[in-house]
């Protein structure tokens, strides 16, 4: 995992921690680990597509484009590669905004989110959702945490410019006020007792490294079981489109007791200057519950664990979500290796699943 420097600011308000009174206090300097295997989640679940739903091919292509234009290897500062620095402006804007979203996923983990929990594009919510706001500012995505639901605004800028003594700068104040107004509008829903929390991750990305301003004013809000079920149905619909695309380049394998669709794509970091790797993205439309995961893959002795670890080598290990697994390997997995690879992914994720607690089963 690459790393980025993060500075956290909290709002000072005597009445409510969710009210941006315009006075922010610097409270911590931290280092965030950045996990490229989480990036396909952004492409699949957080990016609005007005003309067609996402497919495994588009998810892999968008993730590969970011990987090819950034220095993302473990132990290095997340930064642009030389190829990205020579991109035309329209391409550099796409890369910067996309990487800003991927970095914001790391801020979600600060609040206890991981890929076993839900992640929602705020622009794709149905008007029946209590988190839906018809007009005005909305966060880029909303995540499920152990404490409730949390909205996150993501921004990426291809320059150096973290806030200084006059923090926050005017453009940041405008976004902070917009998120505050979104929270107040959501709180008008009959099932929401208090304004939901939100935060903003503002990433400054250069060829020398990445700095993050993390603005954090509040605590998550709880939703009813019915509303949470509706959210999972919404995610299932997206996952189904990923798994069902009819394209000869997408392989189908039987794994995880599900019919799994898989696509692999080569990644040549820095266009030949780094070690080559392969990005593999797998998707299935049926969601596995936490208890199913524990029963089948809940120990290090899961079938094929050692074989898959050998396949993964020393590159980035995979991350798994409710309907998606990704891995960066030193060679493309063979079709008969894919079930074993996915089993290892699930077994590894059980370390994260323990954070859910014995009664907090994912429905």
Short mmCIF file of C-alpha atoms in Angstrom, two decimals:
data_model
loop_
_atom_site.label_atom_id
_atom_site.label_comp_id
_atom_site.label_asym_id
_atom_site.label_seq_id
_atom_site.Cartn_x
_atom_site.Cartn_y
_atom_site.Cartn_z
CA UNK A 1 0.00 0.00 0.00
CA UNK A 2 1.19 3.47 -0.86
CA UNK A 3 0.80 6.27 1.67
CA UNK A 4 -0.34 9.91 1.83
CA UNK A 5 0.01 12.61 4.50
CA UNK A 6 -3.33 13.61 6.06
CA UNK A 7 -4.16 16.57 8.30
CA UNK A 8 -7.48 16.49 10.15
CA UNK A 9 -9.47 19.61 11.03
CA UNK A 10 -12.54 19.68 13.26
CA UNK A 11 -15.13 22.42 13.45
CA UNK A 12 -15.36 24.44 16.65
CA UNK A 13 -19.00 25.15 17.47
CA UNK A 14 -20.52 25.54 20.94
CA UNK A 15 -23.96 24.33 19.83
CA UNK A 16 -23.46 21.33 17.56
CA UNK A 17 -20.47 19.43 16.15
CA UNK A 18 -22.23 19.26 12.76
CA UNK A 19 -22.52 23.05 12.31
CA UNK A 20 -19.64 24.59 10.34
CA UNK A 21 -19.30 27.86 12.23
CA UNK A 22 -16.38 28.87 10.02
CA UNK A 23 -13.76 28.16 12.67
CA UNK A 24 -11.78 24.98 12.15
CA UNK A 25 -9.05 23.63 14.38
CA UNK A 26 -6.14 21.44 13.30
CA UNK A 27 -6.31 18.37 15.56
CA UNK A 28 -4.04 15.69 14.06
CA UNK A 29 -1.42 14.76 11.48
CA UNK A 30 -1.60 11.18 10.27
CA UNK A 31 -0.46 8.90 7.48
CA UNK A 32 -3.17 7.21 5.45
CA UNK A 33 -2.47 3.95 3.68
CA UNK A 34 -3.89 3.94 0.16
CA UNK A 35 -5.20 0.61 -1.16
CA UNK A 36 -5.47 0.31 -4.96
CA UNK A 37 -7.50 -2.90 -4.60
CA UNK A 38 -10.34 -0.75 -3.24
CA UNK A 39 -10.42 1.49 -6.31
CA UNK A 40 -12.81 -0.68 -8.39
CA UNK A 41 -15.47 -0.08 -5.71
CA UNK A 42 -15.34 3.60 -6.59
CA UNK A 43 -15.81 2.90 -10.26
CA UNK A 44 -18.65 0.42 -9.77
CA UNK A 45 -20.67 1.94 -6.93
CA UNK A 46 -19.75 5.62 -6.54
CA UNK A 47 -19.65 7.00 -10.08
CA UNK A 48 -22.93 8.08 -11.69
CA UNK A 49 -23.35 6.90 -15.29
CA UNK A 50 -26.19 8.72 -17.07
CA UNK A 51 -26.23 6.58 -20.23
CA UNK A 52 -25.41 2.98 -19.31
CA UNK A 53 -24.68 0.93 -16.17
CA UNK A 54 -21.11 -0.05 -15.28
CA UNK A 55 -19.63 -3.29 -16.53
CA UNK A 56 -16.66 -5.30 -15.34
CA UNK A 57 -14.78 -4.12 -18.42
CA UNK A 58 -15.31 -0.43 -17.67
CA UNK A 59 -14.47 -0.93 -14.00
CA UNK A 60 -11.22 -2.70 -14.90
CA UNK A 61 -10.35 -0.14 -17.58
CA UNK A 62 -10.87 2.86 -15.30
CA UNK A 63 -8.92 1.28 -12.46
CA UNK A 64 -6.10 0.26 -14.80
CA UNK A 65 -5.88 3.81 -16.14
CA UNK A 66 -5.35 5.14 -12.62
CA UNK A 67 -2.82 2.44 -11.78
CA UNK A 68 -0.85 3.18 -14.94
CA UNK A 69 -0.65 6.89 -14.15
CA UNK A 70 0.19 6.78 -10.43
CA UNK A 71 2.97 5.46 -8.24
CA UNK A 72 0.95 3.12 -6.02
CA UNK A 73 3.38 0.38 -4.98
CA UNK A 74 3.66 -0.55 -1.28
CA UNK A 75 5.89 1.72 0.76
CA UNK A 76 5.97 4.67 -1.66
CA UNK A 77 4.25 8.06 -1.49
CA UNK A 78 1.13 8.06 -3.67
CA UNK A 79 1.98 10.37 -6.56
CA UNK A 80 1.58 10.94 -10.27
CA UNK A 81 3.85 9.04 -12.61
CA UNK A 82 5.70 10.77 -15.42
CA UNK A 83 3.03 9.61 -17.88
CA UNK A 84 0.27 11.40 -15.97
CA UNK A 85 2.26 14.63 -15.81
CA UNK A 86 2.29 14.80 -19.62
CA UNK A 87 -1.47 14.19 -20.04
CA UNK A 88 -3.62 16.87 -21.72
CA UNK A 89 -5.82 18.93 -19.41
CA UNK A 90 -9.06 17.04 -20.01
CA UNK A 91 -7.36 13.75 -19.14
CA UNK A 92 -5.54 15.15 -16.10
CA UNK A 93 -8.85 16.47 -14.72
CA UNK A 94 -10.38 13.00 -15.07
CA UNK A 95 -7.41 11.38 -13.35
CA UNK A 96 -7.32 13.94 -10.54
CA UNK A 97 -11.03 13.73 -9.76
CA UNK A 98 -10.97 9.93 -9.93
CA UNK A 99 -7.97 9.66 -7.63
CA UNK A 100 -9.62 12.13 -5.24
CA UNK A 101 -12.55 9.71 -4.95
CA UNK A 102 -10.20 6.78 -4.38
CA UNK A 103 -8.38 8.64 -1.62
CA UNK A 104 -11.72 9.49 0.00
CA UNK A 105 -12.35 5.74 0.33
CA UNK A 106 -9.47 5.79 2.82
CA UNK A 107 -11.27 8.50 4.80
CA UNK A 108 -14.28 6.18 4.89
CA UNK A 109 -12.11 3.58 6.62
CA UNK A 110 -11.34 6.18 9.31
CA UNK A 111 -15.02 5.90 10.32
CA UNK A 112 -15.04 2.11 10.37
CA UNK A 113 -16.12 1.39 6.80
CA UNK A 114 -14.60 -1.52 4.90
CA UNK A 115 -15.71 -3.33 1.73
CA UNK A 116 -17.99 -5.71 3.63
CA UNK A 117 -20.21 -2.71 4.34
CA UNK A 118 -22.39 -0.69 1.99
CA UNK A 119 -21.18 2.21 -0.12
CA UNK A 120 -23.64 4.39 -2.03
CA UNK A 121 -23.45 7.01 -4.75
CA UNK A 122 -25.51 9.92 -3.36
CA UNK A 123 -26.57 10.82 -6.91
CA UNK A 124 -28.14 7.38 -7.45
CA UNK A 125 -30.38 7.28 -4.37
CA UNK A 126 -34.08 6.77 -4.95
CA UNK A 127 -36.39 9.50 -3.73
CA UNK A 128 -37.75 6.99 -1.18
CA UNK A 129 -34.43 6.95 0.66
CA UNK A 130 -34.24 9.05 3.83
CA UNK A 131 -30.76 10.15 2.68
CA UNK A 132 -32.10 11.50 -0.62
CA UNK A 133 -31.99 15.26 -1.26
CA UNK A 134 -33.66 16.54 -4.41
CA UNK A 135 -31.53 19.61 -5.04
CA UNK A 136 -28.44 21.40 -3.82
CA UNK A 137 -25.14 19.93 -2.65
CA UNK A 138 -24.78 16.25 -1.92
CA UNK A 139 -21.79 14.21 -0.75
CA UNK A 140 -20.04 12.13 -3.37
CA UNK A 141 -20.89 8.95 -1.52
CA UNK A 142 -22.44 7.64 1.69
CA UNK A 143 -20.97 4.75 3.67
CA UNK A 144 -22.26 2.34 6.29
CA UNK A 145 -20.16 2.31 9.46
CA UNK A 146 -20.45 0.55 12.80
CA UNK A 147 -21.97 3.76 14.20
CA UNK A 148 -24.36 4.53 11.36
CA UNK A 149 -24.33 6.24 7.96
CA UNK A 150 -21.82 8.90 6.97
CA UNK A 151 -21.65 11.20 3.91
CA UNK A 152 -18.26 11.95 2.34
CA UNK A 153 -17.40 14.74 -0.06
CA UNK A 154 -14.29 14.05 -2.17
CA UNK A 155 -12.12 16.57 -3.95
CA UNK A 156 -8.89 16.10 -5.87
CA UNK A 157 -6.52 18.81 -7.08
CA UNK A 158 -3.39 18.27 -9.14
CA UNK A 159 -1.24 20.75 -7.23
CA UNK A 160 0.33 21.49 -3.87
CA UNK A 161 -1.86 23.63 -1.68
CA UNK A 162 -2.93 22.21 1.68
CA UNK A 163 -4.63 24.78 3.87
CA UNK A 164 -2.40 27.11 5.83
CA UNK A 165 -2.96 29.56 8.67
CA UNK A 166 -6.03 31.01 6.92
CA UNK A 167 -7.81 27.67 6.76
CA UNK A 168 -10.05 26.69 5.18
CA UNK A 169 -9.72 28.53 1.88
CA UNK A 170 -12.78 30.07 0.21
CA UNK A 171 -13.52 27.20 -2.19
CA UNK A 172 -13.32 24.73 0.68
CA UNK A 173 -15.65 26.85 2.84
CA UNK A 174 -18.23 26.76 0.05
CA UNK A 175 -18.15 22.95 -0.10
CA UNK A 176 -18.26 22.64 3.70
CA UNK A 177 -21.35 24.84 3.80
CA UNK A 178 -22.96 22.75 1.06
CA UNK A 179 -22.43 19.55 3.04
CA UNK A 180 -23.85 21.19 6.15
CA UNK A 181 -26.99 22.15 4.21
CA UNK A 182 -27.33 18.58 2.88
CA UNK A 183 -27.21 17.26 6.45
CA UNK A 184 -29.95 19.66 7.56
CA UNK A 185 -32.19 18.69 4.62
CA UNK A 186 -31.80 14.97 5.37
CA UNK A 187 -32.67 15.63 9.03
CA UNK A 188 -36.13 16.84 7.94
CA UNK A 189 -37.06 13.26 7.03
CA UNK A 190 -39.47 11.77 9.54
CA UNK A 191 -37.24 8.77 10.27
CA UNK A 192 -34.05 10.78 10.91
CA UNK A 193 -33.73 12.01 14.48
CA UNK A 194 -30.53 14.03 14.08
CA UNK A 195 -28.63 15.52 11.12
CA UNK A 196 -26.38 12.84 9.59
CA UNK A 197 -22.66 13.30 9.84
CA UNK A 198 -20.44 14.13 6.93
CA UNK A 199 -16.82 14.87 6.21
CA UNK A 200 -14.72 16.20 3.36
CA UNK A 201 -11.50 14.75 2.00
CA UNK A 202 -9.56 17.29 -0.06
CA UNK A 203 -6.52 15.73 -1.77
CA UNK A 204 -3.62 17.66 -3.27
CA UNK A 205 -1.82 15.30 -5.67
CA UNK A 206 1.58 15.94 -7.25
CA UNK A 207 4.45 13.99 -8.75
CA UNK A 208 6.23 14.25 -5.37
CA UNK A 209 3.43 12.92 -3.13
CA UNK A 210 -0.11 13.49 -1.88
CA UNK A 211 -1.37 15.70 0.96
CA UNK A 212 -4.91 15.50 2.31
CA UNK A 213 -7.01 18.00 4.22
CA UNK A 214 -9.63 16.01 6.13
CA UNK A 215 -12.52 18.07 7.54
CA UNK A 216 -14.52 16.16 10.16
CA UNK A 217 -17.47 17.79 11.94
CA UNK A 218 -19.73 15.06 13.31
CA UNK A 219 -21.07 11.58 14.12
CA UNK A 220 -22.96 9.06 11.92
CA UNK A 221 -26.73 8.66 11.88
CA UNK A 222 -28.70 5.42 12.29
CA UNK A 223 -31.24 4.07 9.77
CA UNK A 224 -34.03 1.54 10.22
CA UNK A 225 -33.62 -2.09 9.18
CA UNK A 226 -36.10 -1.55 6.31
CA UNK A 227 -34.10 1.34 4.93
CA UNK A 228 -30.89 -0.66 5.18
CA UNK A 229 -32.52 -3.55 3.32
CA UNK A 230 -33.50 -1.12 0.55
CA UNK A 231 -29.90 0.07 0.32
CA UNK A 232 -28.63 -3.49 -0.09
CA UNK A 233 -31.20 -4.15 -2.81
CA UNK A 234 -29.89 -1.09 -4.62
CA UNK A 235 -26.32 -2.36 -4.39
CA UNK A 236 -27.47 -5.80 -5.58
CA UNK A 237 -28.90 -4.23 -8.73
CA UNK A 238 -25.53 -2.66 -9.56
CA UNK A 239 -23.70 -5.90 -8.79
CA UNK A 240 -26.03 -7.83 -11.10
CA UNK A 241 -25.11 -5.62 -14.05
CA UNK A 242 -21.43 -6.25 -13.34
CA UNK A 243 -21.89 -10.01 -13.32
CA UNK A 244 -24.27 -10.34 -16.26
CA UNK A 245 -22.54 -8.41 -19.02
CA UNK A 246 -22.49 -10.51 -22.18
CA UNK A 247 -18.95 -10.03 -23.43
CA UNK A 248 -16.53 -12.75 -24.59
CA UNK A 249 -13.66 -11.03 -22.75
CA UNK A 250 -15.36 -11.68 -19.39
CA UNK A 251 -14.72 -15.19 -18.04
CA UNK A 252 -17.26 -17.12 -16.01
CA UNK A 253 -16.09 -19.47 -13.24
CA UNK A 254 -17.80 -21.39 -10.45
CA UNK A 255 -16.45 -20.07 -7.16
CA UNK A 256 -17.77 -19.06 -3.75
CA UNK A 257 -20.82 -21.27 -4.50
CA UNK A 258 -21.77 -18.60 -7.03
CA UNK A 259 -21.39 -18.10 -10.75
CA UNK A 260 -18.61 -15.51 -10.85
CA UNK A 261 -17.66 -13.22 -13.72
CA UNK A 262 -13.99 -12.28 -13.97
CA UNK A 263 -11.86 -9.97 -16.08
CA UNK A 264 -8.05 -9.52 -15.93
CA UNK A 265 -6.07 -6.67 -17.39
CA UNK A 266 -2.30 -6.09 -17.55
CA UNK A 267 -0.88 -3.11 -15.65
CA UNK A 268 2.49 -1.77 -16.73
CA UNK A 269 3.46 0.73 -14.06
CA UNK A 270 5.23 3.82 -15.42
CA UNK A 271 4.94 2.38 -18.93
CA UNK A 272 7.72 -0.13 -18.62
CA UNK A 273 9.85 1.38 -15.88
CA UNK A 274 8.33 -0.72 -13.11
CA UNK A 275 7.53 -4.36 -12.56
CA UNK A 276 4.51 -5.48 -14.63
CA UNK A 277 1.40 -6.68 -12.84
CA UNK A 278 -2.12 -7.88 -13.54
CA UNK A 279 -5.37 -6.42 -12.22
CA UNK A 280 -8.13 -9.01 -11.72
CA UNK A 281 -11.70 -7.97 -10.89
CA UNK A 282 -14.37 -10.54 -10.05
CA UNK A 283 -18.08 -9.97 -9.46
CA UNK A 284 -21.12 -12.04 -8.51
CA UNK A 285 -24.72 -10.91 -8.20
CA UNK A 286 -25.78 -12.77 -5.06
CA UNK A 287 -24.63 -11.34 -1.78
CA UNK A 288 -22.96 -13.61 0.78
CA UNK A 289 -23.94 -12.90 4.36
CA UNK A 290 -21.37 -12.49 7.09
CA UNK A 291 -22.33 -15.88 8.56
CA UNK A 292 -21.87 -17.57 5.16
CA UNK A 293 -18.41 -16.04 4.85
CA UNK A 294 -17.44 -17.18 8.33
CA UNK A 295 -18.76 -20.70 7.85
CA UNK A 296 -17.02 -21.27 4.52
CA UNK A 297 -13.85 -19.18 4.72
CA UNK A 298 -13.47 -18.06 8.31
CA UNK A 299 -10.05 -19.54 9.00
CA UNK A 300 -6.54 -19.48 7.62
CA UNK A 301 -7.02 -23.16 6.75
CA UNK A 302 -9.50 -22.35 3.99
CA UNK A 303 -9.04 -24.54 0.88
CA UNK A 304 -6.27 -23.35 -1.41
CA UNK A 305 -5.05 -20.57 0.86
CA UNK A 306 -1.37 -21.37 0.45
CA UNK A 307 -1.67 -21.88 -3.31
CA UNK A 308 -3.36 -18.53 -3.76
CA UNK A 309 -0.85 -16.72 -1.58
CA UNK A 310 1.85 -18.10 -3.85
CA UNK A 311 -0.09 -16.76 -6.85
CA UNK A 312 -0.44 -13.31 -5.30
CA UNK A 313 3.26 -13.11 -4.54
CA UNK A 314 4.52 -9.86 -3.03
CA UNK A 315 2.13 -7.54 -4.86
CA UNK A 316 -0.99 -5.99 -3.42
CA UNK A 317 -3.32 -8.52 -1.84
CA UNK A 318 -6.96 -8.42 -2.77
CA UNK A 319 -9.90 -6.70 -1.11
CA UNK A 320 -13.42 -8.07 -1.15
CA UNK A 321 -16.77 -6.35 -1.06
CA UNK A 322 -20.32 -7.54 -0.86
CA UNK A 323 -20.26 -8.45 -4.55
CA UNK A 324 -16.75 -7.82 -5.81
CA UNK A 325 -13.19 -8.98 -5.26
CA UNK A 326 -10.04 -7.48 -6.73
CA UNK A 327 -6.40 -8.49 -6.76
CA UNK A 328 -3.15 -7.19 -8.19
CA UNK A 329 -0.97 -10.18 -9.02
CA UNK A 330 2.35 -10.79 -10.70
CA UNK A 331 0.66 -12.78 -13.47
CA UNK A 332 -2.91 -13.34 -14.66
CA UNK A 333 -4.59 -16.14 -12.69
CA UNK A 334 -5.49 -19.22 -14.72
CA UNK A 335 -9.15 -20.13 -14.85
CA UNK A 336 -8.68 -23.15 -12.58
CA UNK A 337 -6.84 -20.93 -10.06
CA UNK A 338 -9.56 -18.31 -9.77
CA UNK A 339 -11.80 -20.15 -7.27
CA UNK A 340 -8.78 -20.67 -5.02
CA UNK A 341 -7.71 -17.05 -5.39
CA UNK A 342 -11.16 -15.80 -4.42
CA UNK A 343 -11.27 -18.13 -1.42
CA UNK A 344 -8.05 -16.57 -0.15
CA UNK A 345 -9.52 -13.10 -0.66
CA UNK A 346 -12.54 -14.00 1.46
CA UNK A 347 -10.46 -15.69 4.16
CA UNK A 348 -8.25 -12.63 4.45
CA UNK A 349 -11.25 -10.35 4.74
CA UNK A 350 -12.50 -12.20 7.78
CA UNK A 351 -9.94 -10.26 9.79
CA UNK A 352 -11.93 -7.15 8.87
CA UNK A 353 -15.24 -8.93 9.34
CA UNK A 354 -14.43 -9.45 13.01
CA UNK A 355 -14.95 -5.71 13.49
CA UNK A 356 -18.65 -6.25 12.81
CA UNK A 357 -19.17 -8.09 16.04
CA UNK A 358 -20.99 -11.40 16.48
CA UNK A 359 -24.51 -9.94 16.23
CA UNK A 360 -23.93 -7.33 13.51
CA UNK A 361 -24.55 -9.66 10.60
CA UNK A 362 -24.70 -8.15 7.14
CA UNK A 363 -28.16 -8.75 5.77
#
